[in-house]
PDB file of C-alpha atoms in Angstrom:
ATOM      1  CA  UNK A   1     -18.299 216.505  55.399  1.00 44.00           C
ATOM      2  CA  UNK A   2     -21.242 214.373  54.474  1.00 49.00           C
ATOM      3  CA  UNK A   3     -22.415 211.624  57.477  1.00 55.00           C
ATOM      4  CA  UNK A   4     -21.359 208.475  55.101  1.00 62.00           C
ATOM      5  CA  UNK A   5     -24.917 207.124  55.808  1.00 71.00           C
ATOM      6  CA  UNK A   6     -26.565 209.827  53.962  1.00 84.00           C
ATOM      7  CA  UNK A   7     -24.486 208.789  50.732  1.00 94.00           C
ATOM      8  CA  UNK A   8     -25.936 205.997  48.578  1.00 96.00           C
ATOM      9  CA  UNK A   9     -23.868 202.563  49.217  1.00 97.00           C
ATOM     10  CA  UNK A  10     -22.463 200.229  46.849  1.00 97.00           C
ATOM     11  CA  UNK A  11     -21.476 196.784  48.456  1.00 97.00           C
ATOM     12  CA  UNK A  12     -18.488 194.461  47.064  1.00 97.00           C
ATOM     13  CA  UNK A  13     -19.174 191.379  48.233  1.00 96.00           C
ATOM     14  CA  UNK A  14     -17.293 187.839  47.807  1.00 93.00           C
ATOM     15  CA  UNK A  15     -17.171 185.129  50.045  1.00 88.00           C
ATOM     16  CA  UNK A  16     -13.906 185.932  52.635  1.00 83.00           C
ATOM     17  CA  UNK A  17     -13.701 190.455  52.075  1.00 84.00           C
ATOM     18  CA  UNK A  18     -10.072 189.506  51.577  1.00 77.00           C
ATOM     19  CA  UNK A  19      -9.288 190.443  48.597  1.00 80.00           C
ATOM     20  CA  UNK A  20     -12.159 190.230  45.611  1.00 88.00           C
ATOM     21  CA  UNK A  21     -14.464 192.750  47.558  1.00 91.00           C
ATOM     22  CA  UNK A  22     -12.176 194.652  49.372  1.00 86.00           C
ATOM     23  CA  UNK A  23     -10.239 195.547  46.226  1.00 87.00           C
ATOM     24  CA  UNK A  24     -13.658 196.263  44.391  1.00 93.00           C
ATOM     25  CA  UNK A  25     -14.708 199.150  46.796  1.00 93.00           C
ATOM     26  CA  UNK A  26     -10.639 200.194  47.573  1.00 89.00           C
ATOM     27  CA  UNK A  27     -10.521 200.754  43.822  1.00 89.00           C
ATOM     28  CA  UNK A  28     -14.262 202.545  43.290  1.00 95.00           C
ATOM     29  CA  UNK A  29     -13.722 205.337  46.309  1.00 93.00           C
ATOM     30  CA  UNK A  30     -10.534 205.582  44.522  1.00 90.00           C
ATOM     31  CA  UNK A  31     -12.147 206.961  40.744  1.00 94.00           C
ATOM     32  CA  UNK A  32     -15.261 208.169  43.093  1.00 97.00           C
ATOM     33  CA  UNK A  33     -12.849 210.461  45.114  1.00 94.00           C
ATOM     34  CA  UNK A  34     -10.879 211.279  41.197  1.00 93.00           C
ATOM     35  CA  UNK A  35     -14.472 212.413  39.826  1.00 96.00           C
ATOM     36  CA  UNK A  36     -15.392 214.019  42.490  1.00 97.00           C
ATOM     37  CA  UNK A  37     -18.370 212.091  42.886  1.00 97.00           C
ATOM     38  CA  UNK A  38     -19.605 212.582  46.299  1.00 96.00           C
ATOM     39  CA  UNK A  39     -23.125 211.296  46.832  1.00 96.00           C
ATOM     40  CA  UNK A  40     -22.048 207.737  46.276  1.00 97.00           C
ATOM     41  CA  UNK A  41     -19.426 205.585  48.767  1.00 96.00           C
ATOM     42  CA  UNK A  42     -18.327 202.078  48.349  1.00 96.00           C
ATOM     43  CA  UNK A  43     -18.159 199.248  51.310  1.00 95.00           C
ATOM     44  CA  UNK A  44     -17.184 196.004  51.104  1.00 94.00           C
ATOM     45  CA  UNK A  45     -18.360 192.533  52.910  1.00 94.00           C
ATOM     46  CA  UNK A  46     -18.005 188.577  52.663  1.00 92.00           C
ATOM     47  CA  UNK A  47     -20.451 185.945  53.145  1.00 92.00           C
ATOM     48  CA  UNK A  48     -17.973 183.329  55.125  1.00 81.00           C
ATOM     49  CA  UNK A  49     -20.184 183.246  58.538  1.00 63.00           C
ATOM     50  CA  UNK A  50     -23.218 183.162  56.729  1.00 61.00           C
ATOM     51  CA  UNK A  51     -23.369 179.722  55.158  1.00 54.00           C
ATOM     52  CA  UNK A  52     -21.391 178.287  59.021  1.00 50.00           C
ATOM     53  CA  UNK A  53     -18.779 179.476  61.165  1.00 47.00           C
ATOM     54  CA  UNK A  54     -15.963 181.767  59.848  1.00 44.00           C
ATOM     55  CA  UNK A  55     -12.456 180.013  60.106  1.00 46.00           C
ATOM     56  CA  UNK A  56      -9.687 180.480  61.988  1.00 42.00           C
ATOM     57  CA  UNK A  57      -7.162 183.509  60.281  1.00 41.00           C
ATOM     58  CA  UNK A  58      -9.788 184.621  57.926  1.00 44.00           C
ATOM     59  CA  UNK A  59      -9.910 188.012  59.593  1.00 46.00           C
ATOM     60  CA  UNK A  60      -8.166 190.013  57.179  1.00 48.00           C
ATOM     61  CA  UNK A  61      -5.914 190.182  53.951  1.00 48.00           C
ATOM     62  CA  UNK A  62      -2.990 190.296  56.252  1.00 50.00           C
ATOM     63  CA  UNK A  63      -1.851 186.306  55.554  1.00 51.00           C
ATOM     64  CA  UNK A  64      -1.952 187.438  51.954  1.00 54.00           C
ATOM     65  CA  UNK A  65       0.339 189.934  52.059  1.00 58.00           C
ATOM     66  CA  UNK A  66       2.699 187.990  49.760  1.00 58.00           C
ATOM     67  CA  UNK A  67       0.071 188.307  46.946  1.00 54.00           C
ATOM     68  CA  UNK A  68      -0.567 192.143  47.209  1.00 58.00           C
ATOM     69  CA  UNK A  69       3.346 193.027  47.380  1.00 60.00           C
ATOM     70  CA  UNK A  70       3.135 190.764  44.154  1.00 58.00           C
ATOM     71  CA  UNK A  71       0.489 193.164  42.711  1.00 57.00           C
ATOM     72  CA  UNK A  72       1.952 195.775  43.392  1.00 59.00           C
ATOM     73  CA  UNK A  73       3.513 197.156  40.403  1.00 61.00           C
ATOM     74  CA  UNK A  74       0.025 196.932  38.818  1.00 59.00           C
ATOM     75  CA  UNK A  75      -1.557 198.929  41.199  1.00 59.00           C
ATOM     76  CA  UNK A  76       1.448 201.334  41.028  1.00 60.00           C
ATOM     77  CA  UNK A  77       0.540 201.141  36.982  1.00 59.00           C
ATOM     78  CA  UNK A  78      -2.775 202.560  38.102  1.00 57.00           C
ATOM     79  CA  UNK A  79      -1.478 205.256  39.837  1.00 55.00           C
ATOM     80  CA  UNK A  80      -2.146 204.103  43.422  1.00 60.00           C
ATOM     81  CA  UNK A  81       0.780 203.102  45.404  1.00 63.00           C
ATOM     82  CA  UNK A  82      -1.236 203.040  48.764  1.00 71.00           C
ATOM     83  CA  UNK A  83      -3.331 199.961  48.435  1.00 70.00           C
ATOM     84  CA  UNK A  84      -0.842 197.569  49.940  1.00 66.00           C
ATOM     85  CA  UNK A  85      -1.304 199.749  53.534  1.00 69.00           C
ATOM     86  CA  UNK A  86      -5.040 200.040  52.744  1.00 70.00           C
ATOM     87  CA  UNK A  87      -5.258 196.226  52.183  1.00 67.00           C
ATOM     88  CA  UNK A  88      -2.828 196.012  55.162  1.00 67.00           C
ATOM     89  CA  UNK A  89      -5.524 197.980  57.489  1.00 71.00           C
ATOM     90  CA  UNK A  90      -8.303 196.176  56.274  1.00 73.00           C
ATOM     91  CA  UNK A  91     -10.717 193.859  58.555  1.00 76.00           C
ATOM     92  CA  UNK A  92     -12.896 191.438  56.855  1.00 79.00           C
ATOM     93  CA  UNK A  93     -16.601 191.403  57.891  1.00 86.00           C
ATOM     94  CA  UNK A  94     -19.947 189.738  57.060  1.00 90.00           C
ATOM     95  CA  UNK A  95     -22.522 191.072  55.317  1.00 94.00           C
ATOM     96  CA  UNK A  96     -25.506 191.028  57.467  1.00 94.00           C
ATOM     97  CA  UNK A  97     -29.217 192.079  56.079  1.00 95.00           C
ATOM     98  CA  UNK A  98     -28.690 195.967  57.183  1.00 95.00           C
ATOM     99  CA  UNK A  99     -25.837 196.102  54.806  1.00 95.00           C
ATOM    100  CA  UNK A 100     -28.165 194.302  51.911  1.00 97.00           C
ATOM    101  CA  UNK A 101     -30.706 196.614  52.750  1.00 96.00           C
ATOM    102  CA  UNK A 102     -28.324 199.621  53.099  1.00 96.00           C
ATOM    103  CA  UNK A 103     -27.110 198.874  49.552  1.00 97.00           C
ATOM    104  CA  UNK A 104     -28.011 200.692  46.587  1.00 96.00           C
ATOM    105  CA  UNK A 105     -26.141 198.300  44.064  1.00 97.00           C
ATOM    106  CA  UNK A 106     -24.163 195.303  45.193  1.00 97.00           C
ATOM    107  CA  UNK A 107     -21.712 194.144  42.707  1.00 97.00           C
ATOM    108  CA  UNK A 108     -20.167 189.907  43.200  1.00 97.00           C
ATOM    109  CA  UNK A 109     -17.571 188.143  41.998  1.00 96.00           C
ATOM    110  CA  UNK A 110     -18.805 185.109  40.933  1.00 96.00           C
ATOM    111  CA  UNK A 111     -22.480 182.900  41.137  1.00 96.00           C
ATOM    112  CA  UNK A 112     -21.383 180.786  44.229  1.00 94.00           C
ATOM    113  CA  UNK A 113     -21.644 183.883  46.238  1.00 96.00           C
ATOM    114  CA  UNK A 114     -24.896 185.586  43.853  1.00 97.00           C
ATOM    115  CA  UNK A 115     -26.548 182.370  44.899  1.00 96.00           C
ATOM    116  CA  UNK A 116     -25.701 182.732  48.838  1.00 95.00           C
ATOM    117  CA  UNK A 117     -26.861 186.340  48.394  1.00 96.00           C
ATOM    118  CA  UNK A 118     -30.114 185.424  46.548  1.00 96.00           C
ATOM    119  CA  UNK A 119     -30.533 182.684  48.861  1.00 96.00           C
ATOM    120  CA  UNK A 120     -30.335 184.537  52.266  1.00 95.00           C
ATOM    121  CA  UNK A 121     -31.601 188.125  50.784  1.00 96.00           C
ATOM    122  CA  UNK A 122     -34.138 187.364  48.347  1.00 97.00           C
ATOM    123  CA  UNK A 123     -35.397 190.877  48.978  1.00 96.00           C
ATOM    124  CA  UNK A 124     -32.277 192.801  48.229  1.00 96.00           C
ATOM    125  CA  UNK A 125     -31.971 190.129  44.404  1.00 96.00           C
ATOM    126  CA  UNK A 126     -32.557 193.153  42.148  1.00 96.00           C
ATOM    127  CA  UNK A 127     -29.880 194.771  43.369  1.00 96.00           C
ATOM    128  CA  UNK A 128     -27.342 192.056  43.085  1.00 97.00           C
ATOM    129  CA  UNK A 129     -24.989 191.825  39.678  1.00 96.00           C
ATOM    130  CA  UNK A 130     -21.817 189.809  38.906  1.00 96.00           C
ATOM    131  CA  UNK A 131     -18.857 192.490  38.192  1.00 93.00           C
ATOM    132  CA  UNK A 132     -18.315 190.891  34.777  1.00 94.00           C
ATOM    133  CA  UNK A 133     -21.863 191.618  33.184  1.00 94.00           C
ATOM    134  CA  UNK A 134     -20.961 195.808  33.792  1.00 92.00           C
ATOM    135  CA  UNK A 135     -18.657 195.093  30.720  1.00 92.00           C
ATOM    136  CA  UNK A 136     -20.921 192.928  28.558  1.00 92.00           C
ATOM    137  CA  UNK A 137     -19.513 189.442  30.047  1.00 91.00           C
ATOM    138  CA  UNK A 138     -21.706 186.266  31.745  1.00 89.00           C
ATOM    139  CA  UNK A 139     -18.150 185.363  33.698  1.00 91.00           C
ATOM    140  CA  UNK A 140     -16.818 184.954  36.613  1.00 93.00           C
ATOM    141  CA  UNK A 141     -14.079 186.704  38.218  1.00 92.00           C
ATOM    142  CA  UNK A 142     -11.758 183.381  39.929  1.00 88.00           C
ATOM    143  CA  UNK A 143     -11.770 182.929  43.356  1.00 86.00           C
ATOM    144  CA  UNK A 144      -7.522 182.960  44.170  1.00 76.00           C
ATOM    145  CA  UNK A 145      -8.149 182.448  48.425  1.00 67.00           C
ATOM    146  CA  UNK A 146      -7.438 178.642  47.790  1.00 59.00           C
ATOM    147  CA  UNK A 147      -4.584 179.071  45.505  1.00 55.00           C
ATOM    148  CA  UNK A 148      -1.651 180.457  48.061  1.00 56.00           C
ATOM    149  CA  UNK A 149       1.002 179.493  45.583  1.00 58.00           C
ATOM    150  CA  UNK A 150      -0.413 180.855  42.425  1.00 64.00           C
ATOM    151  CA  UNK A 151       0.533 184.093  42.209  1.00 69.00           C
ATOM    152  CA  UNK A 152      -0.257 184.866  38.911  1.00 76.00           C
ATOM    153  CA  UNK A 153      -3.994 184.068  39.019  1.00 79.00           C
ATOM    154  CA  UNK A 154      -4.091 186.536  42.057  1.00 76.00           C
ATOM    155  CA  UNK A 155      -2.683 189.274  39.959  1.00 77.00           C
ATOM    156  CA  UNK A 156      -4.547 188.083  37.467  1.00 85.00           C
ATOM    157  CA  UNK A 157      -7.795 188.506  39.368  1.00 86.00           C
ATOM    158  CA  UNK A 158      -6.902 191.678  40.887  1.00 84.00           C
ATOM    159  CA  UNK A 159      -6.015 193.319  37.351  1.00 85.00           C
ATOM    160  CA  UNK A 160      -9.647 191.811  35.854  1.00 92.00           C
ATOM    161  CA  UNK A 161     -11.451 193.330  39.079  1.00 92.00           C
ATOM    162  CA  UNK A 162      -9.611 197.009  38.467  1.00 89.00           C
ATOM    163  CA  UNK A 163     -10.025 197.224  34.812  1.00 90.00           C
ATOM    164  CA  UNK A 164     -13.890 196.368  34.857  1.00 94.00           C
ATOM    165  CA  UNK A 165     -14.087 198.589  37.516  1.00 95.00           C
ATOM    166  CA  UNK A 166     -12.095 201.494  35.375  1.00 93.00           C
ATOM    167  CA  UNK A 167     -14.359 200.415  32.173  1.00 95.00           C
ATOM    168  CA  UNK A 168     -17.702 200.071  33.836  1.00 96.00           C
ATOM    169  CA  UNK A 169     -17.458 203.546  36.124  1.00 97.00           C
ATOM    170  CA  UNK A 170     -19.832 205.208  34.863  1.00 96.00           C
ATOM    171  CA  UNK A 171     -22.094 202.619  34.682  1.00 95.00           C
ATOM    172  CA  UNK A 172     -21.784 201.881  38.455  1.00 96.00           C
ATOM    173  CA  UNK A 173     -22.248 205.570  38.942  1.00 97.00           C
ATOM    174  CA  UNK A 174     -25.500 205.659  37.112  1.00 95.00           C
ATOM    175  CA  UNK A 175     -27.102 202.029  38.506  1.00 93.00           C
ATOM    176  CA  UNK A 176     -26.046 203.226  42.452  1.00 94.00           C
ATOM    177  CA  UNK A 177     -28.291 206.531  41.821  1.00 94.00           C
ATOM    178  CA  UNK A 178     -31.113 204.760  40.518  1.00 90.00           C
ATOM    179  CA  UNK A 179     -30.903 202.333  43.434  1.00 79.00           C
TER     180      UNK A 179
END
């Protein structure tokens, strides 16, 4: 096999890599590994730790757990019944300027964490876009990690994130090779 740093990277990035991020690049080596697309891997980071200290618990999708079994049908709608033990395995880290660097495209959730992004890497800006622009949109994908009891926006969320993802691959594809 390839050493993964010779591949070009594509960062997810939201502000805890619990769930916006992580699903992002879960979902992309997903179709990447479908198309056989293997110059390009996907990564995933959060900026908590950048703008002060990371909380207590907010080491991993773990306390959400809940919310992915939720999901889970969807996922299982997409074909992909292993996320649950993929989000289950999954440590949350910070993105630190290596990774910005690193990056060939780096794809956000929403303009809180563009701006934090911006703000800390202003070298690395032209490489940062908001998912929702891949499909034509100036939105923002909701940030659920506050709202333990609404369910339904996290599956709501989670389904947005996949099916720009599934709309927007080759577009991804095409803006990580001429990064």
């Amino acid at each position: 096999g390839t050493d993964p740093t010779d591949k070009k990277l594509i960062l997810f990035i939201c502000d805890g890599n619990m769930h916006r991020s992580a699903l992002g690049a879960y979902w992309t080596t997903q179709l990447l590994q479908r198309h056989g697309v293997t110059d390009i891997c996907a990564d995933s980071r959060g900026v908590l730790g950048l703008t002060g200290p990371r909380e207590k618990g907010t080491h991993g999708p773990k306390d959400n757990l809940e919310k992915w079994k939720v999901s889970a049908p969807f996922f299982c709608q997409f074909g992909n019944e292993d996320l649950l033990k993929a989000m289950e395995a999954h440590k949350s880290r910070t993105v630190s300027a290596k990774d910005m660097k690193r990056a060939a495209f780096i794809l956000v959730p929403d303009r809180i964490v563009f701006n934090i992004l911006v703000k800390k890497f202003p070298k690395q800006k032209n490489k940062v876009e908001l998912y929702m622009r891949l499909v034509g949109v100036d939105a923002e994908i909701a940030n659920c990690g506050g709202s333990n009891n609404d369910l339904s926006l996290h599956h709501m969320v989670a389904e947005i994130i996949l099916r720009v993802i599934d709309a927007s691959f080759d577009t991804i594809v095409r803006r990580v090779r001429e990064g």
